[in-house]
Short mmCIF file of C-alpha atoms in Angstrom, two decimals:
data_model
loop_
_atom_site.label_atom_id
_atom_site.label_comp_id
_atom_site.label_asym_id
_atom_site.label_seq_id
_atom_site.Cartn_x
_atom_site.Cartn_y
_atom_site.Cartn_z
CA MET S 208 -16.72 -12.87 4.46
CA THR S 209 -18.19 -11.61 1.23
CA ARG S 210 -21.92 -11.19 1.04
CA PRO S 211 -22.77 -10.23 -2.51
CA GLY S 212 -25.77 -7.98 -2.80
CA LEU S 213 -25.57 -6.95 0.83
CA PRO S 214 -23.53 -3.75 0.87
CA GLY S 215 -25.10 -2.67 4.15
CA PRO S 216 -23.34 -1.62 7.34
CA GLY S 217 -20.80 -3.79 9.10
CA PRO S 218 -17.13 -4.48 8.52
CA SER S 219 -17.53 -6.04 5.09
CA GLY S 220 -19.55 -3.11 3.78
CA ARG S 221 -17.17 -0.62 5.32
CA SER S 222 -14.05 -2.10 3.78
CA ASP S 223 -15.61 -2.39 0.33
CA PRO S 224 -14.24 0.83 -1.23
CA ALA S 225 -10.74 0.08 0.01
CA ARG S 226 -10.90 -3.36 -1.57
CA ARG S 227 -11.75 -1.91 -4.96
CA GLY S 228 -8.55 0.17 -4.83
CA PHE S 229 -8.01 3.86 -4.68
CA PRO S 230 -9.04 5.22 -8.12
CA ALA S 231 -12.12 3.03 -8.42
CA SER S 232 -13.24 3.83 -4.89
CA VAL S 233 -13.34 7.60 -5.53
CA LEU S 234 -15.07 7.37 -8.91
CA PRO S 235 -18.73 7.54 -7.76
CA GLY S 236 -17.94 10.42 -5.41
CA ALA S 237 -16.03 12.29 -8.12
CA LEU S 238 -18.97 11.99 -10.52
CA LEU S 239 -21.36 13.24 -7.84
CA VAL S 240 -19.16 16.25 -7.07
CA LEU S 241 -18.76 17.12 -10.77
CA ALA S 242 -22.51 16.85 -11.34
CA ALA S 243 -23.31 19.10 -8.36
CA TRP S 244 -20.69 21.56 -9.53
CA GLN S 245 -22.18 21.68 -13.02
CA VAL S 246 -25.68 22.22 -11.60
CA LEU S 247 -24.37 25.02 -9.39
CA HIS S 248 -22.63 26.65 -12.35
CA LEU S 249 -25.78 26.54 -14.47
CA GLY S 250 -28.09 27.58 -11.63
CA LEU S 251 -26.06 30.53 -10.38
CA GLY S 252 -25.20 31.88 -13.80
CA THR S 253 -22.21 33.84 -12.50
CA SER S 254 -18.69 33.94 -13.83
CA ALA S 255 -17.49 33.46 -10.24
CA VAL S 256 -18.41 29.77 -10.55
CA PRO S 257 -16.99 28.47 -13.82
CA SER S 258 -18.10 25.05 -15.05
CA PRO S 259 -16.03 21.91 -14.49
CA GLY S 260 -15.29 21.81 -18.20
CA GLU S 261 -13.94 25.36 -18.26
CA THR S 262 -12.01 24.76 -15.07
CA PHE S 263 -10.27 21.63 -16.30
CA ALA S 264 -9.54 23.22 -19.68
CA THR S 265 -7.85 26.06 -17.80
CA LEU S 266 -6.06 23.52 -15.61
CA ALA S 267 -4.74 21.74 -18.68
CA ASP S 268 -3.61 25.09 -20.05
CA LEU S 269 -1.90 25.91 -16.75
CA ALA S 270 -0.26 22.52 -16.71
CA ARG S 271 1.49 23.46 -19.96
CA ARG S 272 2.77 26.63 -18.28
CA ASP S 273 3.83 27.05 -14.65
CA LEU S 274 1.39 24.85 -12.71
CA ALA S 275 4.08 22.29 -11.90
CA VAL S 276 6.25 24.96 -10.27
CA HIS S 277 3.40 26.10 -8.03
CA LEU S 278 2.31 22.60 -7.12
CA ALA S 279 5.88 21.48 -6.46
CA ALA S 280 6.38 24.42 -4.09
CA SER S 281 3.17 23.60 -2.24
CA LEU S 282 3.93 19.87 -2.18
CA ALA S 283 7.42 20.41 -0.77
CA ARG S 284 6.03 22.65 1.97
CA VAL S 285 3.23 20.24 2.85
CA LEU S 286 5.54 17.22 2.93
CA ALA S 287 8.09 18.96 5.14
CA ALA S 288 5.34 20.20 7.46
CA THR S 289 3.71 16.77 7.61
CA ALA S 290 7.01 15.12 8.45
CA LEU S 291 7.43 17.59 11.31
CA GLN S 292 3.84 17.04 12.39
CA ILE S 293 4.27 13.27 12.57
CA LEU S 294 7.71 13.23 14.18
CA LEU S 295 7.08 15.94 16.74
CA GLY S 296 3.46 15.00 17.41
CA SER S 297 4.26 11.30 17.88
CA ALA S 298 7.28 11.92 20.09
CA LEU S 299 5.41 14.36 22.33
CA GLY S 300 2.23 12.28 22.28
CA ILE S 301 4.09 9.12 23.35
CA ALA S 302 5.96 11.06 26.03
CA LEU S 303 2.71 12.54 27.37
CA GLY S 304 0.91 9.20 27.27
CA ALA S 305 3.70 7.09 28.71
CA SER S 306 5.35 9.31 31.29
CA ARG S 307 3.54 10.72 34.28
CA ARG S 308 6.25 13.33 34.65
CA ALA S 309 5.84 14.57 31.07
CA GLU S 310 2.07 14.60 31.50
CA PHE S 311 2.44 16.57 34.74
CA LEU S 312 4.75 19.14 33.14
CA LEU S 313 3.21 19.49 29.69
CA GLY S 314 -0.27 18.00 29.86
CA SER S 315 -2.07 21.15 30.94
CA ALA S 316 -0.06 23.28 28.50
CA VAL S 317 -1.27 21.04 25.67
CA ARG S 318 -4.87 21.31 26.87
CA ILE S 319 -4.56 25.12 26.91
CA LEU S 320 -2.85 25.42 23.54
CA HIS S 321 -4.94 22.88 21.63
CA PRO S 322 -8.01 25.09 21.12
CA VAL S 323 -5.98 28.24 20.39
CA PRO S 324 -6.43 29.18 16.71
CA LYS S 325 -2.86 28.67 15.56
CA VAL S 326 -3.74 30.10 12.14
CA ALA S 327 -3.90 33.55 13.71
CA PHE S 328 -0.19 33.38 14.50
CA LEU S 329 1.01 33.55 10.89
CA PRO S 330 2.40 37.08 11.33
CA VAL S 331 4.33 35.94 14.39
CA PHE S 332 5.79 33.01 12.46
CA MET S 333 6.86 35.38 9.68
CA ILE S 334 8.49 37.76 12.13
CA LEU S 335 10.28 34.96 13.97
CA PHE S 336 11.27 32.70 11.08
CA GLY S 337 11.43 35.07 8.15
CA ILE S 338 9.17 35.33 5.15
CA GLY S 339 10.61 32.33 3.31
CA ASP S 340 9.69 28.64 3.27
CA LEU S 341 10.82 27.98 6.83
CA SER S 342 8.10 30.10 8.41
CA LYS S 343 5.45 28.55 6.14
CA ILE S 344 6.52 24.99 6.93
CA LEU S 345 6.67 25.63 10.69
CA PHE S 346 3.32 27.40 10.52
CA VAL S 347 1.56 24.52 8.76
CA ALA S 348 3.23 22.00 11.11
CA ALA S 349 2.11 24.02 14.14
CA VAL S 350 -1.48 24.02 12.90
CA ALA S 351 -1.52 20.27 12.30
CA VAL S 352 0.74 18.95 15.05
CA PHE S 353 -1.92 18.92 17.76
CA GLN S 354 -3.96 16.42 15.77
CA THR S 355 -1.13 13.90 16.02
CA LEU S 356 -0.11 14.83 19.53
CA VAL S 357 -3.55 14.48 21.05
CA SER S 358 -4.54 11.30 19.22
CA VAL S 359 -1.23 9.60 20.00
CA ARG S 360 -1.50 10.58 23.66
CA ASP S 361 -5.04 9.18 23.85
CA GLY S 362 -3.93 6.09 21.94
CA ILE S 363 -1.31 5.30 24.55
CA ALA S 364 -3.91 5.69 27.29
CA GLU S 365 -6.08 3.12 25.52
CA ILE S 366 -3.45 0.37 25.29
CA PRO S 367 -4.94 -2.52 27.27
CA GLY S 368 -3.28 -3.01 30.65
CA ARG S 369 -2.65 -6.67 29.91
CA LEU S 370 -0.26 -5.72 27.11
CA PHE S 371 1.82 -3.66 29.54
CA LEU S 372 1.92 -6.63 31.90
CA ALA S 373 2.82 -8.94 29.03
CA ALA S 374 5.62 -6.60 27.98
CA ARG S 375 6.93 -6.44 31.52
CA SER S 376 6.74 -10.17 32.00
CA LEU S 377 8.71 -10.56 28.76
CA GLY S 378 11.38 -8.37 30.32
CA MET S 379 11.14 -5.55 27.77
CA GLY S 380 13.25 -2.48 28.38
CA ARG S 381 12.41 1.08 27.39
CA SER S 382 13.52 0.87 23.78
CA GLU S 383 11.78 -2.47 23.28
CA LEU S 384 8.58 -1.09 24.81
CA LEU S 385 8.75 1.76 22.34
CA ARG S 386 9.39 -0.50 19.39
CA HIS S 387 7.07 -3.39 20.17
CA LEU S 388 4.28 -1.73 22.17
CA TYR S 389 3.94 2.06 21.96
CA ILE S 390 4.68 2.68 18.29
CA PRO S 391 2.62 -0.15 16.78
CA ALA S 392 -0.22 0.59 19.20
CA VAL S 393 -0.50 4.21 18.06
CA LEU S 394 0.44 3.75 14.40
CA PRO S 395 -3.18 3.55 13.18
CA ARG S 396 -3.92 6.74 15.10
CA ILE S 397 -0.92 8.44 13.56
CA PHE S 398 -2.41 7.71 10.16
CA THR S 399 -5.80 9.05 11.20
CA SER S 400 -4.15 12.21 12.50
CA LEU S 401 -2.14 12.39 9.27
CA ARG S 402 -5.36 12.54 7.25
CA LEU S 403 -6.95 15.10 9.55
CA GLY S 404 -3.72 17.09 9.63
CA LEU S 405 -3.44 17.04 5.85
CA GLY S 406 -6.84 18.65 5.51
CA MET S 407 -6.01 21.34 8.02
CA GLY S 408 -2.48 21.67 6.72
CA VAL S 409 -3.52 22.28 3.13
CA ALA S 410 -5.95 24.96 4.32
CA ALA S 411 -3.24 26.58 6.45
CA LEU S 412 -0.82 26.36 3.55
CA PHE S 413 -3.27 28.13 1.28
CA PHE S 414 -3.46 30.92 3.84
CA ALA S 415 0.31 31.11 4.31
CA GLU S 416 0.93 31.17 0.56
CA ASN S 417 -1.04 34.39 0.31
CA TYR S 418 1.90 36.20 1.80
CA ALA S 419 5.43 36.83 0.71
CA THR S 420 5.74 34.22 -1.99
CA ARG S 421 5.32 33.98 -5.73
CA TYR S 422 5.16 30.20 -5.83
CA GLY S 423 2.59 27.79 -4.52
CA ALA S 424 -0.99 26.82 -5.27
CA GLY S 425 -2.26 29.32 -2.68
CA TYR S 426 -0.47 32.16 -4.43
CA LEU S 427 -1.77 30.99 -7.80
CA ILE S 428 -5.36 30.94 -6.56
CA MET S 429 -5.42 34.29 -4.79
CA ASN S 430 -3.41 36.03 -7.49
CA ALA S 431 -5.93 34.90 -10.09
CA TYR S 432 -8.78 35.89 -7.80
CA ALA S 433 -7.33 39.39 -7.39
CA MET S 434 -7.34 39.74 -11.17
CA ALA S 435 -10.94 38.40 -11.33
CA ASP S 436 -9.69 35.41 -13.33
CA TYR S 437 -12.14 32.93 -11.81
CA ARG S 438 -11.30 30.13 -14.18
CA THR S 439 -7.68 30.15 -13.03
CA THR S 440 -8.87 30.50 -9.44
CA PHE S 441 -10.97 27.36 -9.79
CA ALA S 442 -8.24 25.56 -11.70
CA GLY S 443 -5.88 26.31 -8.81
CA ILE S 444 -8.42 25.06 -6.29
CA ALA S 445 -8.90 21.90 -8.34
CA ALA S 446 -5.14 21.39 -8.56
CA LEU S 447 -4.71 21.86 -4.81
CA SER S 448 -7.59 19.46 -4.15
CA LEU S 449 -6.13 16.83 -6.48
CA LEU S 450 -2.79 17.23 -4.74
CA ALA S 451 -4.43 16.69 -1.34
CA LEU S 452 -6.41 13.75 -2.73
CA GLY S 453 -3.19 12.17 -3.94
CA LEU S 454 -1.64 12.64 -0.51
CA PHE S 455 -4.67 11.01 1.12
CA GLY S 456 -4.26 8.09 -1.26
CA LEU S 457 -0.60 7.80 -0.31
CA ALA S 458 -1.55 7.84 3.37
CA ASP S 459 -4.06 5.01 2.79
CA LEU S 460 -1.47 3.02 0.89
CA ALA S 461 1.15 3.51 3.60
CA GLU S 462 -1.32 2.48 6.28
CA ARG S 463 -2.17 -0.72 4.45
CA ARG S 464 1.52 -1.52 4.16
CA LEU S 465 2.53 -0.58 7.69
CA CYS S 466 -0.53 -1.76 9.64
CA PRO S 467 -1.38 -5.12 8.04
CA TRP S 468 -2.92 -6.41 11.27
CA LEU S 469 -5.80 -3.95 10.95
CA ARG S 470 -7.20 -5.99 8.11
CA ALA S 471 -6.52 -9.31 9.83
CA GLY S 472 -9.45 -11.33 11.01
CA LYS S 473 -11.92 -9.49 8.79
CA GLY S 474 -12.06 -12.16 6.15
CA GLU S 475 -9.69 -10.37 3.78
CA MET G 131 11.04 -22.76 44.96
CA ILE G 132 8.25 -20.40 46.06
CA GLU G 133 8.05 -19.27 49.69
CA ALA G 134 5.39 -16.81 50.80
CA ARG G 135 4.94 -15.81 54.45
CA GLY G 136 2.10 -13.53 55.43
CA LEU G 137 2.10 -12.07 51.91
CA THR G 138 -0.09 -8.99 51.55
CA VAL G 139 -0.74 -7.13 48.30
CA ASP G 140 -2.69 -3.89 48.12
CA TYR G 141 -3.93 -2.03 45.10
CA PRO G 142 -4.19 1.72 45.64
CA ARG G 143 -7.83 2.61 45.22
CA GLY G 144 -8.70 4.45 42.04
CA ARG G 145 -5.41 3.65 40.37
CA ARG G 146 -5.88 3.41 36.67
CA ALA G 147 -6.41 -0.25 36.00
CA GLY G 148 -4.63 -0.01 32.67
CA ARG G 149 -1.24 0.71 34.17
CA SER G 150 -1.23 -1.81 36.94
CA ALA G 151 -2.87 -5.12 37.40
CA GLY G 152 -6.44 -6.15 37.77
CA PRO G 153 -9.30 -4.35 39.41
CA ALA G 154 -8.74 -1.64 42.03
CA PHE G 155 -9.11 -3.72 45.17
CA ASP G 156 -7.91 -2.34 48.40
CA ARG G 157 -6.42 -5.59 49.67
CA ALA G 158 -6.05 -8.39 47.18
CA LEU G 159 -3.85 -10.74 49.20
CA ASP G 160 -4.19 -10.80 52.97
CA GLY G 161 -1.48 -12.66 54.84
CA LEU G 162 -1.06 -15.52 52.40
CA ASP G 163 1.25 -18.44 53.21
CA LEU G 164 2.52 -20.77 50.52
CA SER G 165 5.40 -23.15 50.08
CA LEU G 166 5.97 -24.86 46.78
CA PRO G 167 8.89 -27.17 45.94
CA ARG G 168 10.67 -27.07 42.60
CA GLY G 169 9.28 -29.31 39.93
CA SER G 170 5.76 -29.45 41.32
CA SER G 171 2.60 -28.07 39.83
CA LEU G 172 0.15 -26.16 41.96
CA ALA G 173 -3.41 -25.55 40.84
CA VAL G 174 -5.10 -22.69 42.66
CA VAL G 175 -8.90 -22.65 42.74
CA GLY G 176 -11.17 -20.11 44.32
CA PRO G 177 -14.12 -17.84 43.65
CA SER G 178 -13.78 -14.71 41.50
CA GLY G 179 -12.05 -11.88 43.30
CA CYS G 180 -10.32 -14.09 45.87
CA GLY G 181 -6.89 -12.88 44.72
CA LYS G 182 -5.90 -15.79 42.47
CA SER G 183 -4.59 -13.65 39.63
CA THR G 184 -2.90 -11.25 42.05
CA LEU G 185 -1.01 -14.17 43.54
CA LEU G 186 0.33 -14.99 40.07
CA TYR G 187 1.22 -11.36 39.37
CA ALA G 188 3.04 -11.18 42.71
CA ILE G 189 5.01 -14.36 41.95
CA ALA G 190 5.85 -12.89 38.53
CA GLY G 191 7.10 -9.70 40.19
CA LEU G 192 4.49 -7.55 38.46
CA VAL G 193 2.88 -6.28 41.67
CA PRO G 194 4.86 -5.43 44.81
CA ALA G 195 4.20 -6.95 48.22
CA ALA G 196 2.76 -4.53 50.76
CA GLY G 197 3.58 -6.80 53.65
CA GLY G 198 5.01 -10.19 54.53
CA SER G 199 7.58 -11.84 52.32
CA LEU G 200 7.68 -13.59 48.97
CA HIS G 201 10.72 -15.32 47.60
CA VAL G 202 11.21 -17.33 44.46
CA ASP G 203 14.44 -19.31 44.67
CA ASP G 204 15.40 -17.19 47.69
CA ARG G 205 15.14 -13.99 45.69
CA PRO G 206 12.50 -11.26 45.43
CA PRO G 207 10.37 -12.07 42.37
CA ALA G 208 11.11 -8.81 40.54
CA GLU G 209 14.85 -9.49 40.59
CA ARG G 210 14.51 -12.95 39.22
CA SER G 211 14.58 -14.17 35.66
CA GLY G 212 13.17 -17.44 34.46
CA THR G 213 9.55 -16.78 35.33
CA ALA G 214 7.05 -16.79 32.48
CA LEU G 215 3.42 -15.76 32.73
CA VAL G 216 0.54 -16.66 30.42
CA PHE G 217 -2.33 -14.23 30.78
CA GLN G 218 -5.97 -15.07 30.98
CA ASP G 219 -6.71 -13.20 27.76
CA TYR G 220 -3.38 -14.31 26.31
CA GLY G 221 -1.68 -10.88 26.20
CA LEU G 222 -0.58 -11.40 22.61
CA PHE G 223 0.43 -8.29 20.71
CA PRO G 224 -2.25 -7.80 18.04
CA TRP G 225 0.22 -6.16 15.63
CA LYS G 226 2.57 -9.12 15.65
CA THR G 227 2.03 -12.45 13.94
CA ALA G 228 1.99 -15.60 16.04
CA LEU G 229 5.60 -16.20 15.05
CA GLN G 230 6.67 -12.64 15.90
CA ASN G 231 4.95 -12.92 19.27
CA VAL G 232 6.87 -16.08 20.08
CA GLU G 233 10.10 -14.52 18.82
CA LEU G 234 9.58 -11.74 21.36
CA GLY G 235 9.65 -14.44 24.00
CA CYS G 236 12.95 -15.71 22.61
CA ARG G 237 14.63 -12.35 22.80
CA GLY G 238 13.02 -10.66 25.80
CA GLY G 239 12.54 -13.56 28.11
CA SER G 240 14.72 -12.70 30.98
CA ARG G 241 17.01 -9.94 32.04
CA ALA G 242 19.83 -12.43 32.12
CA GLY G 243 18.86 -13.58 28.65
CA LYS G 244 20.02 -10.36 27.00
CA GLU G 245 23.54 -11.64 26.43
CA ALA G 246 22.27 -14.89 25.08
CA GLN G 247 20.02 -12.89 22.82
CA ASP G 248 22.95 -10.98 21.39
CA ARG G 249 24.84 -14.16 20.75
CA ARG G 250 21.98 -15.88 19.04
CA SER G 251 21.21 -14.70 15.59
CA ARG G 252 17.72 -13.62 14.66
CA GLY G 253 17.45 -16.62 12.38
CA ALA G 254 17.99 -18.98 15.28
CA ASP G 255 15.26 -17.19 17.27
CA ARG G 256 12.95 -17.60 14.34
CA ASP G 257 13.66 -21.29 13.96
CA ARG G 258 13.15 -21.87 17.66
CA ALA G 259 9.90 -19.89 17.69
CA LEU G 260 8.63 -21.85 14.71
CA SER G 261 9.47 -25.22 16.24
CA LEU G 262 7.71 -24.18 19.46
CA LEU G 263 4.63 -23.19 17.50
CA GLU G 264 4.74 -26.49 15.65
CA HIS G 265 5.12 -28.35 18.93
CA PHE G 266 1.91 -26.73 20.13
CA GLY G 267 0.12 -27.33 16.84
CA VAL G 268 0.03 -23.73 15.63
CA GLY G 269 2.72 -24.10 12.96
CA HIS G 270 0.20 -23.48 10.21
CA GLY G 271 -0.80 -20.18 11.85
CA ALA G 272 2.73 -18.82 12.29
CA ASP G 273 2.20 -15.93 9.89
CA LYS G 274 -1.31 -15.09 11.04
CA TYR G 275 -2.18 -12.26 13.35
CA PRO G 276 -3.86 -13.08 16.68
CA ALA G 277 -7.19 -11.81 15.32
CA GLU G 278 -7.04 -14.53 12.66
CA LEU G 279 -6.41 -17.37 15.11
CA SER G 280 -8.99 -19.35 17.06
CA GLY G 281 -9.14 -19.03 20.83
CA GLY G 282 -7.31 -22.31 21.31
CA GLU G 283 -4.60 -21.34 18.83
CA ARG G 284 -4.11 -18.01 20.60
CA GLN G 285 -3.83 -19.76 23.93
CA ARG G 286 -1.23 -22.19 22.62
CA THR G 287 0.67 -19.34 20.95
CA ALA G 288 0.76 -17.55 24.30
CA ILE G 289 2.16 -20.68 25.95
CA ALA G 290 4.75 -21.06 23.20
CA ARG G 291 5.77 -17.44 23.78
CA ALA G 292 6.08 -18.03 27.52
CA LEU G 293 8.18 -21.16 27.00
CA ALA G 294 10.39 -19.48 24.40
CA ALA G 295 12.28 -17.78 27.22
CA GLU G 296 13.13 -21.22 28.62
CA PRO G 297 11.59 -20.51 32.02
CA ASP G 298 11.85 -22.77 35.05
CA LEU G 299 8.65 -21.33 36.51
CA LEU G 300 5.51 -21.14 34.40
CA LEU G 301 2.48 -19.21 35.63
CA LEU G 302 -0.88 -19.74 33.94
CA ASP G 303 -3.81 -17.43 34.63
CA GLU G 304 -7.20 -19.04 33.89
CA PRO G 305 -5.58 -20.75 30.92
CA SER G 306 -8.63 -22.43 29.44
CA SER G 307 -11.44 -20.16 30.57
CA SER G 308 -12.38 -19.13 27.04
CA LEU G 309 -11.76 -22.39 25.22
CA ASP G 310 -14.35 -24.79 23.87
CA ALA G 311 -14.44 -28.30 25.36
CA LEU G 312 -12.20 -29.96 22.78
CA SER G 313 -9.58 -27.18 22.69
CA LYS G 314 -9.62 -27.29 26.44
CA GLU G 315 -8.79 -30.97 26.63
CA SER G 316 -6.01 -30.77 24.06
CA PHE G 317 -4.63 -27.75 25.88
CA GLN G 318 -4.78 -29.58 29.20
CA ARG G 319 -2.94 -32.57 27.78
CA ALA G 320 -0.23 -30.25 26.47
CA VAL G 321 0.17 -28.64 29.89
CA LEU G 322 0.16 -32.02 31.62
CA GLY G 323 3.05 -32.97 29.33
CA LEU G 324 4.93 -29.95 30.64
CA CYS G 325 3.98 -30.54 34.27
CA SER G 326 4.93 -34.19 34.36
CA HIS G 327 8.44 -33.37 33.13
CA SER G 328 8.44 -35.75 30.21
CA ASP G 329 9.63 -33.02 27.87
CA SER G 330 10.78 -30.28 30.19
CA PRO G 331 14.54 -30.51 30.74
CA LYS G 332 14.61 -27.75 33.33
CA ASN G 333 12.36 -29.40 35.88
CA LEU G 334 9.60 -26.92 35.25
CA THR G 335 7.51 -25.66 38.16
CA VAL G 336 3.95 -24.69 37.23
CA VAL G 337 1.43 -22.56 39.08
CA LEU G 338 -1.96 -22.34 37.47
CA VAL G 339 -4.99 -20.43 38.55
CA THR G 340 -8.42 -21.66 37.54
CA HIS G 341 -12.02 -21.61 38.62
CA ASP G 342 -12.49 -25.05 37.06
CA ILE G 343 -12.14 -27.72 39.74
CA GLU G 344 -11.77 -30.60 37.28
CA GLU G 345 -8.98 -28.77 35.49
CA ALA G 346 -7.26 -28.09 38.81
CA VAL G 347 -7.35 -31.76 39.77
CA PHE G 348 -6.19 -32.81 36.28
CA LEU G 349 -3.22 -30.45 36.19
CA GLY G 350 -2.14 -29.91 39.79
CA SER G 351 0.19 -32.18 41.74
CA SER G 352 -1.32 -30.23 44.58
CA VAL G 353 -4.51 -28.18 44.68
CA ALA G 354 -4.79 -25.00 46.73
CA VAL G 355 -8.16 -23.55 47.68
CA MET G 356 -8.14 -19.77 47.98
CA GLU G 357 -10.59 -17.54 49.75
CA ARG G 358 -10.50 -13.81 50.44
CA GLY G 359 -6.80 -13.29 49.80
CA ARG G 360 -5.59 -16.36 51.68
CA ILE G 361 -4.97 -20.00 50.97
CA ARG G 362 -7.52 -21.99 52.92
CA ALA G 363 -6.10 -25.42 52.28
CA VAL G 364 -3.59 -27.25 50.09
CA LEU G 365 -4.46 -30.80 49.09
CA ASP G 366 -1.89 -33.23 47.75
CA ASN G 367 -3.20 -34.85 44.63
CA PRO G 368 -2.33 -38.58 44.57
CA LEU G 369 -4.01 -38.96 41.18
CA PHE G 370 -1.82 -36.43 39.38
CA GLY G 371 -0.07 -37.38 36.16
CA ASP G 372 -2.56 -39.87 34.77
CA PRO G 373 -3.74 -38.72 31.33
CA SER G 374 -6.73 -41.05 31.52
CA LEU G 375 -7.67 -39.66 34.91
CA ARG G 376 -11.12 -38.71 33.74
CA GLU G 377 -12.06 -42.37 33.45
CA ARG G 378 -11.44 -43.03 37.15
CA LEU G 379 -13.99 -42.71 39.89
CA GLU G 380 -11.40 -41.41 42.41
CA TYR G 381 -10.96 -38.35 40.19
CA TYR G 382 -14.55 -37.30 40.69
CA GLU G 383 -14.39 -38.06 44.39
CA PHE G 384 -11.32 -35.84 44.71
CA CYS G 385 -13.05 -33.10 42.73
CA LEU G 386 -16.00 -33.36 45.06
CA GLY G 387 -13.69 -32.96 48.06
CA VAL G 388 -12.26 -29.77 46.56
CA ARG G 389 -15.74 -28.51 45.82
CA ARG G 390 -16.82 -29.05 49.44
CA LEU G 391 -13.78 -27.12 50.63
CA LEU G 392 -14.65 -24.29 48.25
CA GLU G 393 -18.19 -24.22 49.51
CA GLY G 394 -16.88 -23.75 53.02
CA GLU G 395 -17.42 -27.15 54.59
CA PRO G 396 -14.66 -28.21 56.99
#
């Protein structure tokens, strides 16, 4: 279903960027962002907004020094937190969606806790889990986990009734239901929540890395900011953004591999 | 094979339709009587909402009886294995290929089939699933997802999945309601092959629900007319089993008789 010259709405238009592959699909957007950034830099005329050129020169300079250490620290924290987010969020979400008893016991607690600004609890996390990596990882996971939990729970509720009947008529037991019905049914939602959670998680991580650490992109950024080194600040922001962008790309790739049926029947 | 006496099925009002079956009727079956011998094929016709699908779900053990009795081979339906159900909208898992869907039938199938499943290797399941798909003319689509198959191919995949469990009772819910005319006829010939035992070693019993009178007369060794949760009449079908039935005048006369019954004439 390719309609050359008709990049309008509809499934073929929507899947276009994905078909061109990850780097090519972000190119126009990247150019737009860089252009706007340059305009902003020139228009504002303040050292607080360095130009893209200056920023990336500083980034290259940082890369020769300790950037890798900071990024690796942030990456490790984000990956650990994301793993927790997915595992815990999916398990709880499936339990809430599939079991009336779990929904009765925990459903209202989730509804109460979901809108609470978890970010405000950073001090509590540091008191409970120490000032090291553990508290940061748990903190980021706690911020992001509701994304997965709520979308998985809703995903279970949206499984068509006929599939439950089909599963029952095929004589599926609990573990088979989980494997053949619940998990594949919510897998696309897990990926959506992964993307949303990554955005929130990186922001939470930046916040957490302002305290009690000397490694991490968040530390790098705020430390430079405190010393009015705006070029390094922006270079850190750019590095953190590129890191997040890479993680988004990985999530897309994993979704294409693990959910091949999503592209089925769309002429691809 | 199937014995129902005064069978009543209620759906609690307001129950979430997703978890249970069908729409939230109060009383879907209301004192239904039915007796069906092994090896026969019963076609149930009736207007929408008369309880046709509920009858199938009850026979499959998917909805409990609120009153009366229902036995399949002298056992409550839910405790029995060997019943396979093909859903109106196929009930294929969209995240599994046609082949994987049929393989699920091979392994799940029946509660008693678990041991057999352990003994059989996965490769054997796969081979069996593939040969079933080929038998129903969907061999070329084995690795496609349901969304990539035509309506007729999905329907035949669903039947292959149901038969993979080697059932002795096959339930079909509006099997051809969304098929085009040609797919419908090829599907009906395939089912007739199953009904008339030529290639079913286990003496398959078939119950099919349809709103299509001609299909009912083509596929049913007897035709039951349903109305408001009860069976109004069961007609023996002397014409059953003739693949060229549609060329005979008696066929249309019989169809007309069923139609009159449906329209409420005595």
